[in-house]
PDB file of C-alpha atoms in Angstrom:
ATOM      1  CA  MET C 239     164.316  38.588 -79.160  1.00  0.00           C
ATOM      2  CA  ARG C 240     161.114  37.473 -77.738  1.00  0.00           C
ATOM      3  CA  ASN C 241     159.756  41.159 -77.426  1.00  0.00           C
ATOM      4  CA  ASP C 242     159.001  40.562 -73.666  1.00  0.00           C
ATOM      5  CA  TYR C 243     160.513  40.427 -69.962  1.00  0.00           C
ATOM      6  CA  ARG C 244     162.690  37.628 -69.556  1.00  0.00           C
ATOM      7  CA  ASN C 245     164.489  36.646 -66.454  1.00  0.00           C
ATOM      8  CA  PHE C 246     168.139  35.712 -66.467  1.00  0.00           C
ATOM      9  CA  ARG C 247     170.328  35.072 -63.355  1.00  0.00           C
ATOM     10  CA  THR C 248     173.343  37.146 -63.603  1.00  0.00           C
ATOM     11  CA  ASP C 249     175.241  34.986 -61.268  1.00  0.00           C
ATOM     12  CA  LYS C 250     175.015  32.125 -63.916  1.00  0.00           C
ATOM     13  CA  ILE C 251     177.024  33.880 -66.594  1.00  0.00           C
ATOM     14  CA  THR C 252     180.418  32.336 -67.487  1.00  0.00           C
ATOM     15  CA  GLN C 253     181.391  34.325 -70.251  1.00  0.00           C
ATOM     16  CA  LEU C 254     181.061  37.694 -71.572  1.00  0.00           C
ATOM     17  CA  LYS C 255     181.507  38.794 -75.328  1.00  0.00           C
ATOM     18  CA  ILE C 256     181.915  42.330 -76.731  1.00  0.00           C
ATOM     19  CA  THR C 257     180.152  42.193 -79.990  1.00  0.00           C
ATOM     20  CA  GLY C 258     179.623  45.901 -80.930  1.00  0.00           C
ATOM     21  CA  GLU C 259     175.686  45.319 -81.451  1.00  0.00           C
ATOM     22  CA  THR C 260     173.693  48.166 -80.179  1.00  0.00           C
ATOM     23  CA  ASN C 261     170.329  47.437 -78.452  1.00  0.00           C
ATOM     24  CA  SER C 262     167.779  50.385 -79.271  1.00  0.00           C
ATOM     25  CA  LYS C 263     164.502  48.778 -77.849  1.00  0.00           C
ATOM     26  CA  THR C 264     162.582  50.381 -74.942  1.00  0.00           C
ATOM     27  CA  HIS C 265     161.035  48.282 -72.801  1.00  0.00           C
ATOM     28  CA  PRO C 266     157.770  48.686 -70.716  1.00  0.00           C
ATOM     29  CA  PRO C 267     158.125  49.550 -67.053  1.00  0.00           C
ATOM     30  CA  LEU C 268     158.672  46.708 -64.440  1.00  0.00           C
ATOM     31  CA  GLN C 269     154.869  47.222 -63.378  1.00  0.00           C
ATOM     32  CA  SER C 270     153.487  46.195 -66.466  1.00  0.00           C
ATOM     33  CA  PHE C 271     155.453  42.700 -66.202  1.00  0.00           C
ATOM     34  CA  ILE C 272     154.251  42.546 -62.761  1.00  0.00           C
ATOM     35  CA  SER C 273     150.659  43.077 -63.843  1.00  0.00           C
ATOM     36  CA  GLN C 274     151.127  40.667 -66.653  1.00  0.00           C
ATOM     37  CA  MET C 275     152.559  38.021 -64.108  1.00  0.00           C
ATOM     38  CA  SER C 276     149.852  38.548 -62.046  1.00  0.00           C
ATOM     39  CA  ALA C 277     146.958  37.968 -64.657  1.00  0.00           C
ATOM     40  CA  GLU C 278     148.667  34.657 -66.105  1.00  0.00           C
ATOM     41  CA  ARG C 279     148.506  33.251 -62.509  1.00  0.00           C
ATOM     42  CA  GLU C 280     147.897  34.104 -58.866  1.00  0.00           C
ATOM     43  CA  VAL C 281     150.950  35.782 -57.810  1.00  0.00           C
ATOM     44  CA  HIS C 282     151.465  38.202 -54.858  1.00  0.00           C
ATOM     45  CA  LYS C 283     153.734  41.317 -54.775  1.00  0.00           C
ATOM     46  CA  VAL C 284     155.887  41.236 -51.700  1.00  0.00           C
ATOM     47  CA  VAL C 285     158.212  44.146 -50.687  1.00  0.00           C
ATOM     48  CA  ILE C 286     160.641  43.908 -48.001  1.00  0.00           C
ATOM     49  CA  ASP C 287     163.432  45.895 -46.311  1.00  0.00           C
ATOM     50  CA  VAL C 288     166.530  43.893 -45.452  1.00  0.00           C
ATOM     51  CA  GLU C 289     169.558  45.243 -43.669  1.00  0.00           C
ATOM     52  CA  PRO C 290     172.548  45.377 -46.181  1.00  0.00           C
ATOM     53  CA  GLY C 291     174.808  42.756 -44.187  1.00  0.00           C
ATOM     54  CA  ILE C 292     172.244  40.078 -44.311  1.00  0.00           C
ATOM     55  CA  VAL C 293     171.208  40.175 -48.159  1.00  0.00           C
ATOM     56  CA  LYS C 294     173.962  37.713 -49.034  1.00  0.00           C
ATOM     57  CA  TYR C 295     172.596  35.050 -46.703  1.00  0.00           C
ATOM     58  CA  LEU C 296     169.402  35.169 -49.012  1.00  0.00           C
ATOM     59  CA  GLY C 297     171.429  33.422 -51.464  1.00  0.00           C
ATOM     60  CA  GLU C 298     169.522  31.154 -53.829  1.00  0.00           C
ATOM     61  CA  GLN C 299     166.334  30.823 -51.636  1.00  0.00           C
ATOM     62  CA  LYS C 300     165.454  34.450 -53.058  1.00  0.00           C
ATOM     63  CA  TYR C 301     165.149  33.154 -56.778  1.00  0.00           C
ATOM     64  CA  TYR C 302     162.828  30.189 -55.306  1.00  0.00           C
ATOM     65  CA  ASN C 303     160.636  33.017 -53.561  1.00  0.00           C
ATOM     66  CA  GLY C 304     160.068  35.006 -56.693  1.00  0.00           C
ATOM     67  CA  PHE C 305     163.000  37.526 -56.394  1.00  0.00           C
ATOM     68  CA  VAL C 306     162.320  40.230 -59.124  1.00  0.00           C
ATOM     69  CA  LYS C 307     164.614  43.296 -58.088  1.00  0.00           C
ATOM     70  CA  GLU C 308     166.534  45.132 -55.307  1.00  0.00           C
ATOM     71  CA  GLU C 309     167.376  48.700 -54.855  1.00  0.00           C
ATOM     72  CA  LYS C 310     168.862  50.822 -51.985  1.00  0.00           C
ATOM     73  CA  ALA C 311     166.041  52.230 -49.594  1.00  0.00           C
ATOM     74  CA  GLY C 312     167.803  54.286 -46.858  1.00  0.00           C
ATOM     75  CA  ASP C 313     169.889  51.986 -44.407  1.00  0.00           C
ATOM     76  CA  TYR C 314     168.032  48.998 -46.183  1.00  0.00           C
ATOM     77  CA  VAL C 315     168.249  47.216 -49.331  1.00  0.00           C
ATOM     78  CA  ARG C 316     164.466  47.026 -50.467  1.00  0.00           C
ATOM     79  CA  MET C 317     163.697  43.756 -52.354  1.00  0.00           C
ATOM     80  CA  THR C 318     160.800  42.947 -54.457  1.00  0.00           C
ATOM     81  CA  PHE C 319     159.252  39.444 -55.054  1.00  0.00           C
ATOM     82  CA  LEU C 320     156.479  38.080 -57.107  1.00  0.00           C
ATOM     83  CA  THR C 321     155.332  34.983 -55.028  1.00  0.00           C
ATOM     84  CA  GLY C 322     152.730  32.161 -55.630  1.00  0.00           C
ATOM     85  CA  SER C 323     152.425  31.647 -51.955  1.00  0.00           C
ATOM     86  CA  LEU C 324     152.357  34.171 -49.171  1.00  0.00           C
ATOM     87  CA  MET C 325     152.196  31.384 -46.502  1.00  0.00           C
ATOM     88  CA  GLY C 326     155.643  29.855 -48.118  1.00  0.00           C
ATOM     89  CA  PHE C 327     156.982  33.425 -48.305  1.00  0.00           C
ATOM     90  CA  SER C 328     156.129  34.039 -44.679  1.00  0.00           C
ATOM     91  CA  ARG C 329     157.972  30.928 -43.391  1.00  0.00           C
ATOM     92  CA  TRP C 330     160.892  31.589 -45.513  1.00  0.00           C
ATOM     93  CA  PHE C 331     160.848  35.204 -44.362  1.00  0.00           C
ATOM     94  CA  MET C 332     161.220  34.248 -40.754  1.00  0.00           C
ATOM     95  CA  LEU C 333     164.606  32.936 -41.266  1.00  0.00           C
ATOM     96  CA  TYR C 334     165.852  36.434 -41.723  1.00  0.00           C
ATOM     97  CA  GLY C 335     162.748  38.449 -39.927  1.00  0.00           C
ATOM     98  CA  ASP C 336     164.892  39.912 -37.219  1.00  0.00           C
ATOM     99  CA  HIS C 337     167.071  41.593 -39.856  1.00  0.00           C
ATOM    100  CA  ALA C 338     164.157  42.542 -42.180  1.00  0.00           C
ATOM    101  CA  LYS C 339     160.817  44.530 -42.304  1.00  0.00           C
ATOM    102  CA  ILE C 340     157.688  44.051 -44.609  1.00  0.00           C
ATOM    103  CA  VAL C 341     156.703  46.964 -46.561  1.00  0.00           C
ATOM    104  CA  GLU C 342     153.934  45.093 -48.527  1.00  0.00           C
ATOM    105  CA  PRO C 343     151.278  43.501 -48.425  1.00  0.00           C
ATOM    106  CA  VAL C 344     150.251  44.301 -45.037  1.00  0.00           C
ATOM    107  CA  GLU C 345     148.582  40.735 -44.396  1.00  0.00           C
ATOM    108  CA  LEU C 346     152.220  39.259 -44.470  1.00  0.00           C
ATOM    109  CA  ASN C 347     152.749  40.725 -41.017  1.00  0.00           C
ATOM    110  CA  ASP C 348     149.794  39.060 -39.681  1.00  0.00           C
ATOM    111  CA  MET C 349     150.571  35.763 -41.203  1.00  0.00           C
ATOM    112  CA  ILE C 350     154.037  35.974 -39.566  1.00  0.00           C
ATOM    113  CA  SER C 351     152.464  36.932 -36.280  1.00  0.00           C
ATOM    114  CA  ARG C 352     150.181  33.932 -36.091  1.00  0.00           C
ATOM    115  CA  ILE C 353     153.041  31.573 -37.131  1.00  0.00           C
ATOM    116  CA  ALA C 354     155.207  33.252 -34.103  1.00  0.00           C
ATOM    117  CA  GLU C 355     152.551  33.156 -31.806  1.00  0.00           C
ATOM    118  CA  ASN C 356     151.939  29.386 -32.464  1.00  0.00           C
ATOM    119  CA  ILE C 357     155.758  28.622 -32.048  1.00  0.00           C
ATOM    120  CA  LEU C 358     155.804  30.776 -28.840  1.00  0.00           C
ATOM    121  CA  LYS C 359     152.659  28.628 -27.639  1.00  0.00           C
ATOM    122  CA  LYS C 360     154.673  25.192 -28.473  1.00  0.00           C
ATOM    123  CA  ILE C 361     157.800  26.410 -26.516  1.00  0.00           C
ATOM    124  CA  GLU C 362     155.642  27.539 -23.617  1.00  0.00           C
ATOM    125  CA  GLU C 363     153.966  24.163 -23.472  1.00  0.00           C
ATOM    126  CA  THR C 364     157.164  22.305 -23.693  1.00  0.00           C
ATOM    127  CA  GLN C 365     158.421  24.483 -20.791  1.00  0.00           C
ATOM    128  CA  LEU C 366     155.382  23.289 -18.626  1.00  0.00           C
ATOM    129  CA  LEU C 367     155.992  19.684 -19.250  1.00  0.00           C
ATOM    130  CA  LEU C 368     159.669  19.836 -18.470  1.00  0.00           C
ATOM    131  CA  THR C 369     159.011  21.524 -14.880  1.00  0.00           C
TER     132      THR C 369
END
């Protein structure tokens, strides 16, 4: 109807009705949607591989972090996101990071490593105070 990509959440559908209408329109590739989104505002494409049994725990939060799509990738579920904040995404990723890996962008690994190092440093400082 709007001749553009739209985001719909299938988990919010409460009723389906068969109408007999057909849809003959072809859609541009997803990459064109990602490019358009990137041009309109600063967004970063993030791709992660998640263990299948963990995907259900990402719940609603995946939408808040810019979830776009998921597909099977070997033993993992490959999930694509468009996020406005790599730092925000990195902190959310840490909740499940022991059951997932970052495919892209590479700099996201560096961000997460710095956060983890800072956490470890604080734990070590606290342990020194307790001894």
